[in-house]
Coordinates of N, CA, C and O in Angstrom, one line a residue:
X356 N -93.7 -97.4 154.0 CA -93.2 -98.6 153.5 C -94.3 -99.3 152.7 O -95.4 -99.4 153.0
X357 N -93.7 -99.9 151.2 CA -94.4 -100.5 150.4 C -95.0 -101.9 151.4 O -94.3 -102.4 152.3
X358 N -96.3 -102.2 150.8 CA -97.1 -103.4 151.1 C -96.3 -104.9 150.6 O -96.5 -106.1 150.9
X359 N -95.2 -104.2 149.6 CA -94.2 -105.6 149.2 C -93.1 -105.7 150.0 O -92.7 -106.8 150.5
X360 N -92.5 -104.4 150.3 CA -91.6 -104.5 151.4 C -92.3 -105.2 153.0 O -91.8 -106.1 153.6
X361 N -93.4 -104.6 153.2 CA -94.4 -105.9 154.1 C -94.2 -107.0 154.3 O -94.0 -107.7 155.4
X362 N -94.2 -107.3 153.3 CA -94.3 -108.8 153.1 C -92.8 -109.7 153.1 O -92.6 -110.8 153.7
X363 N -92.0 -109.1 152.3 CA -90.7 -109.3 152.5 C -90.0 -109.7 153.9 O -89.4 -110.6 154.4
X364 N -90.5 -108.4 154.5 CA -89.9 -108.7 156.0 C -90.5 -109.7 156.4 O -89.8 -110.7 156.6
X365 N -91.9 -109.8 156.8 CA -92.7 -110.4 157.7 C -92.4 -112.1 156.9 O -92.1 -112.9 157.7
X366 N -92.5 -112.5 155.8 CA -91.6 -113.9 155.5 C -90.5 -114.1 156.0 O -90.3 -115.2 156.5
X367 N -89.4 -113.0 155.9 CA -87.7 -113.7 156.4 C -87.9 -113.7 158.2 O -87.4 -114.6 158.9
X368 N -88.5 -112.9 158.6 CA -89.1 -113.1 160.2 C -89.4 -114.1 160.5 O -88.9 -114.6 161.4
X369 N -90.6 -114.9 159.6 CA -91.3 -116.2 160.0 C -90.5 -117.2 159.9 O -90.5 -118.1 160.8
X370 N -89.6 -117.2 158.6 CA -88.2 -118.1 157.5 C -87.6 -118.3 158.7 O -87.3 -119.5 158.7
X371 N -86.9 -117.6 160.5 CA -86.2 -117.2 161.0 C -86.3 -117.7 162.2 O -87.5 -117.8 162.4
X372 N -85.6 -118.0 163.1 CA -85.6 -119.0 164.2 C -86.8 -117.6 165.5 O -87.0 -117.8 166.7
X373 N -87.3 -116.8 164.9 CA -87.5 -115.9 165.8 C -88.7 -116.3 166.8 O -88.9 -115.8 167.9
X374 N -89.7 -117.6 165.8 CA -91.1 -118.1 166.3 C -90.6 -118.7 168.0 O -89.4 -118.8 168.2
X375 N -91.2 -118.9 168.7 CA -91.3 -119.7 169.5 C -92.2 -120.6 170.3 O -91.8 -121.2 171.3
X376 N -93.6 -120.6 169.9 CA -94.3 -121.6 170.0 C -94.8 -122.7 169.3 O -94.5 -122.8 168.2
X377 N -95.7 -123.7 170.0 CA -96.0 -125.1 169.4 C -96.6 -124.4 167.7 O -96.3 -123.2 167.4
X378 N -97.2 -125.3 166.9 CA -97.1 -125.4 165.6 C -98.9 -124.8 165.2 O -99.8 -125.1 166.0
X379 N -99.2 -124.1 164.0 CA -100.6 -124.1 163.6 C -101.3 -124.8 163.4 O -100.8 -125.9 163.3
X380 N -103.1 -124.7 163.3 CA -104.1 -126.3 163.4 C -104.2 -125.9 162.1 O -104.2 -124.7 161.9
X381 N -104.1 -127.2 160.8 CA -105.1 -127.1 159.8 C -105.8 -127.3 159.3 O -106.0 -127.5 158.1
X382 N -106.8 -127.5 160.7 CA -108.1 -127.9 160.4 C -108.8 -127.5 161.5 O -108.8 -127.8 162.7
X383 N -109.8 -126.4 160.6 CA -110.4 -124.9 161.0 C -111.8 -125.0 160.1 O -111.9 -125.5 159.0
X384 N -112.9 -124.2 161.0 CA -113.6 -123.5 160.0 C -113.8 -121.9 160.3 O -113.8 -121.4 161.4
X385 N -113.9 -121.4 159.5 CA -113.7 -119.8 160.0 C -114.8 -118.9 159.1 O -115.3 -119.5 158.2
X386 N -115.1 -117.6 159.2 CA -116.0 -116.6 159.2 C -115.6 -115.3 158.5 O -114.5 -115.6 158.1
X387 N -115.8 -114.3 158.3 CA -115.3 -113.1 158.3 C -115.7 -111.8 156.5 O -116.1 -111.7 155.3
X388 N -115.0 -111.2 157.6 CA -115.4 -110.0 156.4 C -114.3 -109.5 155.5 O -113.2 -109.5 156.0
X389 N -114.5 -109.0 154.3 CA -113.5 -108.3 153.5 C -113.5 -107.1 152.8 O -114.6 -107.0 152.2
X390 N -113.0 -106.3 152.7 CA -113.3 -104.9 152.2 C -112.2 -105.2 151.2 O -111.1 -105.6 151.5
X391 N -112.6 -104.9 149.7 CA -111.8 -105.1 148.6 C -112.1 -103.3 148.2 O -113.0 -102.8 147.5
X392 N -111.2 -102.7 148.8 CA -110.9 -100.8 148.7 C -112.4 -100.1 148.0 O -113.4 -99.9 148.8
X393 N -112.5 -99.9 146.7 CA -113.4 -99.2 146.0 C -114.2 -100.3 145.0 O -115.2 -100.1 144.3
X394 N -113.6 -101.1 145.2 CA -114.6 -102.2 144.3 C -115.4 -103.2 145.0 O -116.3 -103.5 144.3
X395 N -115.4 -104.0 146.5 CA -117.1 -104.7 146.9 C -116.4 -104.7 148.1 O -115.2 -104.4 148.3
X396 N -117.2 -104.9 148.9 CA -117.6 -105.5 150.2 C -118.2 -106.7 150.1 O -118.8 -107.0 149.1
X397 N -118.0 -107.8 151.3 CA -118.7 -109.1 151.2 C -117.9 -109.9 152.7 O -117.0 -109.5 153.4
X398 N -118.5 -111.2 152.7 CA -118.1 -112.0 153.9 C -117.7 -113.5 152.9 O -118.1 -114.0 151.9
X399 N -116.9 -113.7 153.5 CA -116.1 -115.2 153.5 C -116.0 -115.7 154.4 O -115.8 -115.2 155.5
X400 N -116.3 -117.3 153.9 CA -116.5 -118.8 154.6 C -115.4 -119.7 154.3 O -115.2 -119.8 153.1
X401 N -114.7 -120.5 155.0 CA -113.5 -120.4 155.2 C -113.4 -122.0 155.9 O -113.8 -122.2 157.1
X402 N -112.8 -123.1 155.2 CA -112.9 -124.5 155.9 C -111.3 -125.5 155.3 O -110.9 -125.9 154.2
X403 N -110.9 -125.6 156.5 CA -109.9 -126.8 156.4 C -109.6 -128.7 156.7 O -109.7 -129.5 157.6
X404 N -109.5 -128.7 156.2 CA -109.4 -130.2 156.9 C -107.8 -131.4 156.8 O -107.8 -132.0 155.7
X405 N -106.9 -131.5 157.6 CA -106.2 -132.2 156.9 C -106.3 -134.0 156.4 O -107.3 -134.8 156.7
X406 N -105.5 -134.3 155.8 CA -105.8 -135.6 155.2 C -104.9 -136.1 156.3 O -105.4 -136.8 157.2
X407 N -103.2 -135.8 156.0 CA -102.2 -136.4 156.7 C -101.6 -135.4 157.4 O -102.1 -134.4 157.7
X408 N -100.3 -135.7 157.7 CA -99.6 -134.8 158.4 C -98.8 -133.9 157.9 O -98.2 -133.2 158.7
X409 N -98.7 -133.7 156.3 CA -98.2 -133.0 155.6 C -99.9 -132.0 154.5 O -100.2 -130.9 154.2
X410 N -100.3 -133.0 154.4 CA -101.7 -132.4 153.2 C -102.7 -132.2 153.5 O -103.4 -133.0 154.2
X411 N -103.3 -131.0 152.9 CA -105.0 -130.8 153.9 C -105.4 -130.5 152.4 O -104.8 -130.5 151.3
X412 N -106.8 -129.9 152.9 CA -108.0 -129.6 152.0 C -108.8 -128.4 152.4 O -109.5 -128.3 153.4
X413 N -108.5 -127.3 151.3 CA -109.0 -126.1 151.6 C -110.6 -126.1 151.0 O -110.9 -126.9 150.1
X414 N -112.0 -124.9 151.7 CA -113.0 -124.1 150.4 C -113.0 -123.5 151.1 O -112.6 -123.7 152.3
X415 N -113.5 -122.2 150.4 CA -113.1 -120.6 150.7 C -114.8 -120.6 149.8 O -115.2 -121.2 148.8
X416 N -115.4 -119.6 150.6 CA -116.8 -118.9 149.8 C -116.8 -117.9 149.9 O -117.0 -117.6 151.1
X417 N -116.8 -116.7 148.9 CA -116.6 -115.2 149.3 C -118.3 -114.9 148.5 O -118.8 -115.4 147.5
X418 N -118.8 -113.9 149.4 CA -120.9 -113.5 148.6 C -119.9 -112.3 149.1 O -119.0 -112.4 149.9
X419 N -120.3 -110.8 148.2 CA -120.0 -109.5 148.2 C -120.7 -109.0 147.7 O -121.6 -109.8 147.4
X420 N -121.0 -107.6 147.2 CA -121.9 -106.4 146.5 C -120.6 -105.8 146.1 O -119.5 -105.8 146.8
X421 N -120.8 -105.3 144.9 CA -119.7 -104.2 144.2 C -120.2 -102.7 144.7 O -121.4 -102.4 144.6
X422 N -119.2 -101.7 145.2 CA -119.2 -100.8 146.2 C -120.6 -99.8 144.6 O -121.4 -98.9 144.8
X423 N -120.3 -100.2 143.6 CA -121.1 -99.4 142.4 C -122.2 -100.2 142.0 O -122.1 -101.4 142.0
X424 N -123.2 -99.5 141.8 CA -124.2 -100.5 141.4 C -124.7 -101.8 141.6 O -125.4 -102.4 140.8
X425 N -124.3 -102.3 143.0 CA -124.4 -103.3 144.0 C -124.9 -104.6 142.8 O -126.0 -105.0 142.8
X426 N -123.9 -105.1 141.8 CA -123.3 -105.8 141.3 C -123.2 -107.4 142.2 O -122.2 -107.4 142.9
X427 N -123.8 -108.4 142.3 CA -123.3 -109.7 142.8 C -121.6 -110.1 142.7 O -121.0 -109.8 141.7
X428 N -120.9 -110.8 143.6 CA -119.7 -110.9 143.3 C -119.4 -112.0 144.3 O -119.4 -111.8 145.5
X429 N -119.0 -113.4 143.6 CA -119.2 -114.7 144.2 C -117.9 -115.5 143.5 O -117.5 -115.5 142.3
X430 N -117.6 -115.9 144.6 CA -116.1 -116.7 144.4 C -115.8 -117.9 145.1 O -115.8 -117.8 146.3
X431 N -115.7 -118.8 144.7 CA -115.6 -120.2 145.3 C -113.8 -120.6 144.6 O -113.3 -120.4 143.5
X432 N -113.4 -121.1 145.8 CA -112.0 -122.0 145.9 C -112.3 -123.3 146.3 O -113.1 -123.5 147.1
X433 N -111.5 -124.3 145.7 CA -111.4 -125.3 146.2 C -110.4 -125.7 146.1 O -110.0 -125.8 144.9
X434 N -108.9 -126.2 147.6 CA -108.0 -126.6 147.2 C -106.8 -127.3 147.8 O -106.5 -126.8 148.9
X435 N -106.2 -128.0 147.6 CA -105.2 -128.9 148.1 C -103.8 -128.7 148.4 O -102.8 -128.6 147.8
X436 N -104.2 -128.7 149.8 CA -102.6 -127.9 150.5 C -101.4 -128.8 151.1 O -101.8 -129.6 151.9
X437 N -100.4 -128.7 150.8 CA -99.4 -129.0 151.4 C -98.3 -128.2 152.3 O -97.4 -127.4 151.8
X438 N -98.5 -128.5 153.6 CA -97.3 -127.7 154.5 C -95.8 -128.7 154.8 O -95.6 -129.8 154.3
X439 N -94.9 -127.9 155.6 CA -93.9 -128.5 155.8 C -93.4 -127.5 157.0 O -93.7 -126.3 156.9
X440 N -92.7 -127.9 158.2 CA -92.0 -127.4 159.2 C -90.8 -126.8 158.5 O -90.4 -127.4 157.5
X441 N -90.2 -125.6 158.9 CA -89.1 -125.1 158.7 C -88.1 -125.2 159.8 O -86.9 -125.7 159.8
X442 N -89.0 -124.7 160.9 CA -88.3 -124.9 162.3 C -89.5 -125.5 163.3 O -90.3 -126.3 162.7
X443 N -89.7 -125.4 164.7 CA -90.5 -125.7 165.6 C -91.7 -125.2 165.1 O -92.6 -126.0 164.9
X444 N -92.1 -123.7 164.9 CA -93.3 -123.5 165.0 C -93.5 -122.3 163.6 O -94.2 -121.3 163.7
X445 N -92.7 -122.7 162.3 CA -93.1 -122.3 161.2 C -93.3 -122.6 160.1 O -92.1 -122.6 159.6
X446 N -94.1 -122.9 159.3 CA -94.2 -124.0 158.2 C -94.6 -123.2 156.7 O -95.4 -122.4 156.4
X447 N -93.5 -124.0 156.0 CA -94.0 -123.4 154.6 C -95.5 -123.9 154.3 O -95.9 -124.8 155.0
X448 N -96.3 -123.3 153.4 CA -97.4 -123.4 152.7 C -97.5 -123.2 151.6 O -97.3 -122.2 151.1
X449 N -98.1 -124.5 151.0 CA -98.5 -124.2 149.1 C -99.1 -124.9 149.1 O -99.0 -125.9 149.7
X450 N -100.3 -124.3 147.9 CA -101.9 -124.4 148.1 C -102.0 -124.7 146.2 O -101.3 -124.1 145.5
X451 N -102.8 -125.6 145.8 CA -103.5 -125.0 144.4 C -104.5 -125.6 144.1 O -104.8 -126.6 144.8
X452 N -105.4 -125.2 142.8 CA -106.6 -125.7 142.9 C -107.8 -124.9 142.1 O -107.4 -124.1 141.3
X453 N -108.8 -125.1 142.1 CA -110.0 -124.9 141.7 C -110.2 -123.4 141.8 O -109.4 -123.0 142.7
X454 N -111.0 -122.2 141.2 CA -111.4 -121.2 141.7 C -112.6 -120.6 140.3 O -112.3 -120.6 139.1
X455 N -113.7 -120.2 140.8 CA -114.4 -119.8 140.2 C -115.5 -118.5 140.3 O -116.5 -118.5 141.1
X456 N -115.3 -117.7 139.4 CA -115.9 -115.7 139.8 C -117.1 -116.0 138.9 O -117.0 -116.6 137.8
X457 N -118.4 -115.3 139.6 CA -119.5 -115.1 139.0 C -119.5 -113.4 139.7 O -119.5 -113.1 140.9
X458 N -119.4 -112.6 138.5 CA -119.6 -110.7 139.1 C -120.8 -110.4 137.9 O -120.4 -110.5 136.7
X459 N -121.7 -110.2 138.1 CA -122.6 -109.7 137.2 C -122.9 -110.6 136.6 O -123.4 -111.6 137.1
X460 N -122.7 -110.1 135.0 CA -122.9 -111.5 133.6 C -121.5 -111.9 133.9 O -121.2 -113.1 133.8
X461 N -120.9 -111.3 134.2 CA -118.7 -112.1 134.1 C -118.8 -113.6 135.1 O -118.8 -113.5 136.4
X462 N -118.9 -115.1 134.3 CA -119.1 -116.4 134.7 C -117.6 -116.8 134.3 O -117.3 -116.9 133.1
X463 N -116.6 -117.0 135.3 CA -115.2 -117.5 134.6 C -114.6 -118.6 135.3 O -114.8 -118.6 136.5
X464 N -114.0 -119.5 135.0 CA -113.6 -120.5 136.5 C -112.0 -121.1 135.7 O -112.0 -121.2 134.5
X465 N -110.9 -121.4 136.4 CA -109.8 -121.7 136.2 C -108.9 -122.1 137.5 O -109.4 -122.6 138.4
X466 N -107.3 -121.7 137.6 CA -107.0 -122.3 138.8 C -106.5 -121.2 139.3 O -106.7 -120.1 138.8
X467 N -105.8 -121.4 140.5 CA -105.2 -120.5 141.6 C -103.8 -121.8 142.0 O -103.6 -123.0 141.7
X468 N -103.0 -121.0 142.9 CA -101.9 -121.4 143.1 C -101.4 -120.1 144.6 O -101.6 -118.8 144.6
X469 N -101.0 -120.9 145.4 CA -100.6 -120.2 147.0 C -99.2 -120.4 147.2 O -98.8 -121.4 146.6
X470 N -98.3 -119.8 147.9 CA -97.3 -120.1 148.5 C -97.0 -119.0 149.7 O -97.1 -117.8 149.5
X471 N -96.7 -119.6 150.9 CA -96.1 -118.7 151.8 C -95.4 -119.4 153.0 O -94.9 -120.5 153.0
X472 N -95.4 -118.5 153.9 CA -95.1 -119.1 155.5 C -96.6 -118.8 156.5 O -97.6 -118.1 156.2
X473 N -96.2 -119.8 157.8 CA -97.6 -119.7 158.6 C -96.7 -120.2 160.0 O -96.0 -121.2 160.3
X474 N -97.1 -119.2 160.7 CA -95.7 -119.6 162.3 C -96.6 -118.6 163.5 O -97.3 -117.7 163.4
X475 N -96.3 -119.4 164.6 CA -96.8 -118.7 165.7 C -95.2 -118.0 166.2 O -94.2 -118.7 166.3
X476 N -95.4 -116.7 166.6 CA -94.3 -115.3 166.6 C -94.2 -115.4 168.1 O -93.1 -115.1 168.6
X477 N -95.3 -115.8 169.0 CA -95.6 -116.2 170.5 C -96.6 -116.9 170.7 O -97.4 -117.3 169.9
X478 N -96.7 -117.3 172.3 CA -97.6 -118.5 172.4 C -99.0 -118.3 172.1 O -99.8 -119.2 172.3
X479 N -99.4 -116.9 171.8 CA -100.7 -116.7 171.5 C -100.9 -115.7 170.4 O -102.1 -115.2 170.2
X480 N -99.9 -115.5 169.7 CA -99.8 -114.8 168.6 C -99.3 -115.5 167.0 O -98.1 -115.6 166.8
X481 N -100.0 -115.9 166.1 CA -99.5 -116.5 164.8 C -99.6 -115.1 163.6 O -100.5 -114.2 163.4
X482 N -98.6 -115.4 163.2 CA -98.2 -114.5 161.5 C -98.3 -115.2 160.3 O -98.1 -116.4 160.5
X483 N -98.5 -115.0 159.2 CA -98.5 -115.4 157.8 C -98.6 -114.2 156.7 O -99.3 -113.2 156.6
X484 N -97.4 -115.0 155.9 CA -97.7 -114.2 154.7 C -97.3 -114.9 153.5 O -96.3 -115.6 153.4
X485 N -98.4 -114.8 152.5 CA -98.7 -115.5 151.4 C -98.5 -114.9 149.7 O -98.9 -113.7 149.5
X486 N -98.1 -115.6 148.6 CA -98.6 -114.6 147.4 C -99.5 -115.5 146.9 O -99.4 -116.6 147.5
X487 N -100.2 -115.5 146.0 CA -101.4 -116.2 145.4 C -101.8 -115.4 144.0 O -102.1 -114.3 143.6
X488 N -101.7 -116.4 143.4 CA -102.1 -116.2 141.6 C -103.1 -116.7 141.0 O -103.0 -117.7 140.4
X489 N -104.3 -116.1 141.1 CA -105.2 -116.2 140.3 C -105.3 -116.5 138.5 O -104.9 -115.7 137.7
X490 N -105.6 -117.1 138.3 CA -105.9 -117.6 136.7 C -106.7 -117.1 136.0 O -106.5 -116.8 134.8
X491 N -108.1 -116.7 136.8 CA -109.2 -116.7 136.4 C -109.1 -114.6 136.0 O -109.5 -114.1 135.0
X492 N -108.7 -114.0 137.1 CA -108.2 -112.6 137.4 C -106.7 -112.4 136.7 O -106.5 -111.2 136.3
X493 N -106.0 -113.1 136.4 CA -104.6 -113.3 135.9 C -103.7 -112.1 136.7 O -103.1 -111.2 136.2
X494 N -103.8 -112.7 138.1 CA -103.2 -111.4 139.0 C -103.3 -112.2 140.5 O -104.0 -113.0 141.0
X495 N -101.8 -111.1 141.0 CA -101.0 -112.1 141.9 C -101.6 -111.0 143.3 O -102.1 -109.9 143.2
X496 N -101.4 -111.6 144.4 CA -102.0 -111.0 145.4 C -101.0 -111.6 146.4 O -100.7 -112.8 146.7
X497 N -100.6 -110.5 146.9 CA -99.7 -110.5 148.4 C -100.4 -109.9 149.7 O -100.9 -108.8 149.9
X498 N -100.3 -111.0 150.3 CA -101.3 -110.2 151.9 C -100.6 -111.2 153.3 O -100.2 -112.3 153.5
X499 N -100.6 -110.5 153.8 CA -100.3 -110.3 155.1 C -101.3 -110.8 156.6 O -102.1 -109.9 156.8
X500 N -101.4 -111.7 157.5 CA -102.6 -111.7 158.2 C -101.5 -111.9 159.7 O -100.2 -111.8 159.7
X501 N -102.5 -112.1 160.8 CA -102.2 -111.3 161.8 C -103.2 -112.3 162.9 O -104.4 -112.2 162.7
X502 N -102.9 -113.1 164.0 CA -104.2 -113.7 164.7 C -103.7 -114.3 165.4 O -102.6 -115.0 165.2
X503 N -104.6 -114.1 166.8 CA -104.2 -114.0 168.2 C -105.1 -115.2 168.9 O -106.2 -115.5 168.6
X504 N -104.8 -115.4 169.2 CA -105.5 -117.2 170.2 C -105.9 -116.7 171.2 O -105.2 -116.0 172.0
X505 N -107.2 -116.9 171.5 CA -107.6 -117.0 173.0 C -107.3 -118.1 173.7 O -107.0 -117.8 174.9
X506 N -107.3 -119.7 173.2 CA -107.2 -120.5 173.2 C -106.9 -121.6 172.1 O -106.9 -121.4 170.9
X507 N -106.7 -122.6 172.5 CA -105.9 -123.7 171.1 C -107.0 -123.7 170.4 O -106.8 -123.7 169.2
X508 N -108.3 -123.9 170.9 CA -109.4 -123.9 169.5 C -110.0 -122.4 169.1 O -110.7 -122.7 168.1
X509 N -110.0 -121.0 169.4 CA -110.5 -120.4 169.1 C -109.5 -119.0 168.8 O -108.5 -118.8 169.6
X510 N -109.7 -118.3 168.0 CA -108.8 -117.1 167.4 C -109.4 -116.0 166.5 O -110.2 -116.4 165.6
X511 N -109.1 -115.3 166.5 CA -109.6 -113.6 165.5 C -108.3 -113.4 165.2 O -107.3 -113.7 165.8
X512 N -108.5 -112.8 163.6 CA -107.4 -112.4 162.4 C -108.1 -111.4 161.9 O -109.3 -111.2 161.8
X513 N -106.7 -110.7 161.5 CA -106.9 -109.8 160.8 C -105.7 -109.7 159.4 O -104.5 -110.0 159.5
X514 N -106.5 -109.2 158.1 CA -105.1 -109.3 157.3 C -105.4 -107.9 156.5 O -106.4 -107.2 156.6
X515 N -104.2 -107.8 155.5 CA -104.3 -106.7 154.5 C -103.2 -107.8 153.8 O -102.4 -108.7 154.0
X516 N -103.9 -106.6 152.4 CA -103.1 -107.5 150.8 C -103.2 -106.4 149.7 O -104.1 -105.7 149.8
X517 N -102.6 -106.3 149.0 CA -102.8 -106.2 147.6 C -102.6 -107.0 146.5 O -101.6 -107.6 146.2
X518 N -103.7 -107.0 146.0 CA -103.8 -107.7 144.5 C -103.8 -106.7 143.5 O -104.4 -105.6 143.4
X519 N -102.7 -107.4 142.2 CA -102.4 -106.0 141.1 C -103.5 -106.0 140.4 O -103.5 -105.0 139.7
X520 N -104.8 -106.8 140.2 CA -105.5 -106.3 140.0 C -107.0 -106.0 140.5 O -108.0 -105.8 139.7
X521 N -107.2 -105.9 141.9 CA -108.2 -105.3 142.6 C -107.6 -104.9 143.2 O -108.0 -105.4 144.2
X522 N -106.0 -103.9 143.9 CA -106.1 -103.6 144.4 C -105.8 -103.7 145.7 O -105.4 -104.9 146.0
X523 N -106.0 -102.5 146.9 CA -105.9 -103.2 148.9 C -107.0 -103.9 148.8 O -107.9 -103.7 148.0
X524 N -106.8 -104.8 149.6 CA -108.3 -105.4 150.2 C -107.9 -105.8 151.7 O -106.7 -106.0 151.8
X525 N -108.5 -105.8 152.6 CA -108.9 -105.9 154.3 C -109.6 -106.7 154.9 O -110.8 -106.8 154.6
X526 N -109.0 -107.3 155.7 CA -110.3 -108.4 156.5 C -110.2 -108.6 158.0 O -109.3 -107.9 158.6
X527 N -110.8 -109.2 158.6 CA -111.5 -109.7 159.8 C -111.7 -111.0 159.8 O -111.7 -111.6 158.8
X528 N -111.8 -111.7 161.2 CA -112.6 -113.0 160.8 C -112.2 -113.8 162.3 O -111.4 -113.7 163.2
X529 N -113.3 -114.7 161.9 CA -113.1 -115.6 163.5 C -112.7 -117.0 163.4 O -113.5 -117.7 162.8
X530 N -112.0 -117.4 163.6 CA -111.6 -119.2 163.3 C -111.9 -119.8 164.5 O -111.7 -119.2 165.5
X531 N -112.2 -120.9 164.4 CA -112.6 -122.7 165.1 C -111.7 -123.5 164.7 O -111.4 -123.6 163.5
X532 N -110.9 -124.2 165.6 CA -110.0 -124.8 165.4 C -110.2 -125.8 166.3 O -110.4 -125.5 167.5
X533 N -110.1 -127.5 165.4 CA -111.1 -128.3 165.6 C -109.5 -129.5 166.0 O -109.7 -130.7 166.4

């Protein structure tokens, strides 16, 4: 099964009375690693904060090496989210904002734009799936993530995506939920 058919499902799942626990924090700081297939490796830093009860405030910092000629590859987001409940425990999300790639000499900065779902599937299990359009890349990325609660402040995720133009990419990561 295609990575779009993925995604497909795992939205009308989330869209779907199927959740049944309390609601996501968004306001986190989190950690983790990414494998972008054949083109870098690197770790991302990862911070939320809400304003109100609908609007928060994302930054994302990705430091990487290109898998060739260990190439610098540095990405900064900055950006302004709005959620909304669908049902008890699944909330649309859209995101846009700031983003900026330094890879080598390539210095470029423009916006991004997010839309998805974000729902806990059980009381210690949350799902999300997102598409996201880069400006700067001029390319849309569908990914998938996956993350289990130990507790209401603490959780590990995991996601997969493709972007049409880098490609799978893969992650890890630990969140704080404050």
């Amino acid at each position: 099964m295609s990575l779009k058919k993925v995604f497909i499902a795992t939205s009308i799942a989330l869209s779907s009375s199927l959740a049944m626990a309390n609601g996501v924090s968004y306001d986190y700081v989190q950690g983790g690693i990414q494998d972008y297939d054949d083109q870098f490796d690197g770790v991302e830093f990862e911070g939320a904060m809400s304003f109100n009860q609908n609007w928060y405030g994302k930054a994302e910092i990705m430091k990487a090496e290109t898998n060739v000629g260990d190439t610098d590859v540095d990405r900064i987001r900055l950006n302004v989210g709005f959620h909304t409940p669908i049902n008890n425990s699944v909330d649309f999300v859209a995101e846009a904002g700031f983003e900026d790639y330094e890879i080598g000499g390539f210095d470029d900065s423009g916006f991004n734009a997010l839309a998805g779902f974000r729902g806990m599937a059980s009381q210690n299990f949350e799902l999300g799936g997102y598409a996201q359009y880069s400006d700067v890349l001029e390319s849309t990325d569908l990914t998938i993530e996956g993350r289990y609660h130990f507790n209401r402040n603490m959780s590990v995720g995991v996601e997969i995506g493709n972007d049409d133009e880098l490609d799978n990419h893969y992650g890890a990561n630990f969140r704080y939920s404050f």
